[in-house]
Amino acid sequence: MIRMLLVDDHPCINEGLISVFEKHDEIRIVGSAKSGKEALSILESTETDIVLLDILMPEMDGIECCKQIKKSYKKTKVIAFTGELDPTLLYKIWTQKVDAILNKSCGLLDLVSTIKSVMQGQKIIGDNIPNFFESDSDKSSEIPNLTKTEVEVLRLLATGLTRQEAADKMNRSMYAVEFHCKNLMRKFGNNRIQKVIAQARRIKIIN
């Protein structure tokens, strides 16, 4: 069972998610908060695996909250769940080691899939999230805009799996993984996948 804390200053968001996950077999809501400050207080007394965190909130925003969570609760995962698409804010929370960024307009299946992927150690950037790396001029030239599948391929190959093993793990064909590898090498400007993996680690796309 995945224990999740909801953090959003709009009660309708928290209430809606509580209702959605009320009968979910794998994910249980352990609490909700209206600010980062309140969330940290709840975390002190509640065992939590993952925090679904808004970015813009009163008292303490999601960026500072994420920073504090990652400092004090190293095993706790954080998903930025936001309708705010300002690249500067997205980049700031990314630098605080957030595990995923999702648009609030995403569907339930995408949300559940991201929660499970994050719990397995993946870092996810959801659909309809702008290329926020461009907000940092020093890094914009070296950080490509990757799809969620490309990040997953990178993560699996980085664990030492072969391309065929990665394909089996993803329930995809070898051809599909080869296609993504070619795209990754093109985007990184390097014709060796191991160097692509090394660069992805250096700029923190993967661990």
XYZ file of C-alpha atoms in Angstrom:
207
model
C 0.000 0.000 0.000
C 1.340 3.429 -1.006
C 0.637 6.104 1.633
C 0.097 9.536 0.088
C -0.249 13.031 1.560
C -2.135 15.696 -0.421
C -0.943 19.310 -0.253
C -3.003 21.992 -2.011
C -4.512 25.284 -0.837
C -7.681 24.584 -2.846
C -9.920 22.293 -0.738
C -11.796 21.082 -3.814
C -8.592 19.514 -5.172
C -7.862 17.623 -1.976
C -11.486 16.599 -1.479
C -11.772 15.402 -5.064
C -8.617 13.292 -4.807
C -9.677 11.842 -1.454
C -12.937 10.767 -3.077
C -11.137 9.290 -6.104
C -8.680 7.250 -4.025
C -11.155 6.272 -1.292
C -11.607 2.775 -2.671
C -8.231 2.393 -4.402
C -6.520 -0.875 -3.514
C -2.910 0.296 -3.839
C -2.928 3.972 -2.820
C -4.235 5.316 0.492
C -4.593 9.003 1.397
C -3.109 9.502 4.865
C -3.892 13.215 5.159
C -4.277 16.563 3.437
C -2.771 20.008 3.997
C -3.442 23.524 2.693
C 0.168 24.754 2.822
C 3.725 23.511 2.895
C 4.013 24.449 6.552
C 0.987 22.345 7.466
C 2.307 19.458 5.342
C 5.612 19.385 7.259
C 3.691 19.288 10.526
C 1.665 16.284 9.332
C 4.793 14.482 8.126
C 6.243 14.628 11.635
C 3.577 12.224 12.906
C 2.326 10.396 9.815
C 4.170 7.696 7.873
C 4.099 8.873 4.262
C 5.561 7.356 1.123
C 4.710 10.105 -1.329
C 3.579 13.744 -1.241
C 1.375 15.185 -3.981
C 2.389 18.832 -3.783
C 1.036 22.038 -5.302
C 3.618 24.735 -6.050
C 1.884 28.060 -5.303
C 0.489 28.116 -1.745
C 0.335 30.520 1.235
C 2.695 30.382 4.250
C 5.178 28.065 2.542
C 5.150 27.304 -1.181
C 5.791 23.934 -2.768
C 9.386 24.757 -3.698
C 10.465 25.376 -0.096
C 8.288 22.504 1.117
C 9.942 20.100 -1.329
C 13.354 21.293 -0.157
C 12.448 20.606 3.481
C 10.914 17.197 2.717
C 13.983 16.049 0.802
C 16.214 17.259 3.646
C 14.282 15.656 6.512
C 12.504 12.694 4.896
C 14.957 11.337 2.351
C 12.892 8.266 1.450
C 9.702 10.257 0.854
C 8.893 10.885 -2.804
C 7.453 14.188 -4.015
C 5.268 14.848 -7.053
C 4.667 18.474 -8.006
C 0.989 18.440 -8.998
C 0.326 21.847 -10.427
C -1.625 24.013 -12.814
C 1.218 26.542 -12.739
C 3.331 26.211 -15.879
C 5.773 29.084 -15.360
C 9.105 27.555 -16.481
C 11.029 29.446 -13.794
C 8.940 27.933 -10.979
C 9.073 24.473 -12.531
C 12.847 24.670 -12.827
C 13.173 25.822 -9.203
C 11.218 22.859 -7.842
C 13.119 20.493 -10.150
C 16.389 21.653 -8.577
C 14.954 20.720 -5.158
C 15.022 17.059 -6.269
C 11.294 16.702 -6.912
C 10.597 13.214 -8.284
C 7.961 14.197 -10.843
C 6.061 17.163 -12.233
C 2.477 16.637 -13.396
C -0.123 18.992 -14.808
C -3.360 18.962 -12.798
C -5.207 18.424 -16.051
C -3.733 14.922 -16.387
C -6.055 11.938 -16.179
C -6.366 9.529 -13.262
C -4.543 6.737 -15.098
C -1.578 9.044 -15.763
C -1.532 10.138 -12.118
C -1.616 6.562 -10.794
C 1.037 5.469 -13.306
C 3.315 8.330 -12.247
C 2.844 7.537 -8.547
C 3.865 3.921 -9.141
C 6.809 4.887 -11.367
C 8.109 7.391 -8.820
C 7.893 4.759 -6.081
C 10.134 2.589 -8.273
C 12.755 5.334 -8.443
C 11.861 6.985 -11.737
C 11.851 10.732 -12.353
C 8.898 11.822 -14.474
C 8.002 14.951 -16.411
C 4.358 14.705 -17.447
C 2.689 15.585 -20.704
C 1.909 19.267 -21.375
C 4.750 20.427 -19.115
C 6.837 23.084 -20.903
C 10.585 22.740 -21.348
C 11.357 24.544 -18.091
C 15.107 23.925 -18.385
C 15.225 26.880 -20.768
C 14.658 29.113 -17.744
C 18.299 28.516 -16.835
C 20.416 29.930 -19.650
C 23.559 28.077 -18.606
C 21.857 24.702 -18.866
C 19.297 25.178 -21.603
C 21.751 24.231 -24.323
C 22.703 20.911 -22.736
C 19.378 19.636 -21.356
C 17.101 18.231 -24.071
C 13.325 17.973 -23.843
C 12.682 14.240 -23.366
C 9.461 12.268 -23.438
C 8.419 10.151 -20.459
C 9.221 6.979 -22.426
C 12.691 8.230 -23.342
C 13.430 8.912 -19.671
C 12.251 5.394 -18.806
C 14.524 3.872 -21.474
C 17.459 5.875 -20.102
C 16.704 4.814 -16.532
C 16.520 1.119 -17.418
C 19.682 1.150 -19.516
C 21.459 3.036 -16.735
C 20.809 0.077 -14.381
C 22.886 -2.108 -16.693
C 20.109 -3.761 -18.660
C 20.639 -4.522 -22.329
C 18.299 -2.987 -24.879
C 16.471 -6.301 -25.216
C 16.089 -6.585 -21.431
C 14.816 -2.999 -21.284
C 12.305 -3.811 -24.027
C 11.096 -6.861 -22.076
C 10.788 -4.797 -18.894
C 8.699 -2.170 -20.693
C 6.645 -4.745 -22.610
C 7.837 -3.108 -25.811
C 9.558 -4.466 -28.884
C 13.314 -4.297 -29.371
C 12.594 -2.089 -32.397
C 10.759 0.422 -30.181
C 13.677 0.670 -27.731
C 16.148 1.056 -30.606
C 13.973 3.869 -31.967
C 14.029 5.675 -28.602
C 17.793 5.175 -28.300
C 18.306 6.794 -31.686
C 16.157 9.749 -30.613
C 18.087 10.056 -27.358
C 21.438 10.051 -29.150
C 20.146 12.668 -31.574
C 18.822 14.906 -28.789
C 22.030 14.631 -26.759
C 24.229 14.999 -29.831
C 26.159 11.835 -29.078
C 26.246 8.543 -30.995
C 27.062 6.354 -27.953
C 24.245 5.516 -25.552
C 26.612 5.074 -22.574
C 27.818 8.652 -22.989
C 24.181 9.764 -23.222
C 23.494 7.970 -19.915
C 26.523 9.628 -18.306
C 25.381 13.059 -19.456
C 21.810 12.396 -18.284
C 23.155 11.533 -14.835
C 25.335 14.643 -14.737
C 22.401 16.956 -15.431
C 20.150 14.943 -13.075
C 17.609 13.653 -15.583
C 18.253 10.215 -14.063
C 19.923 9.110 -10.850
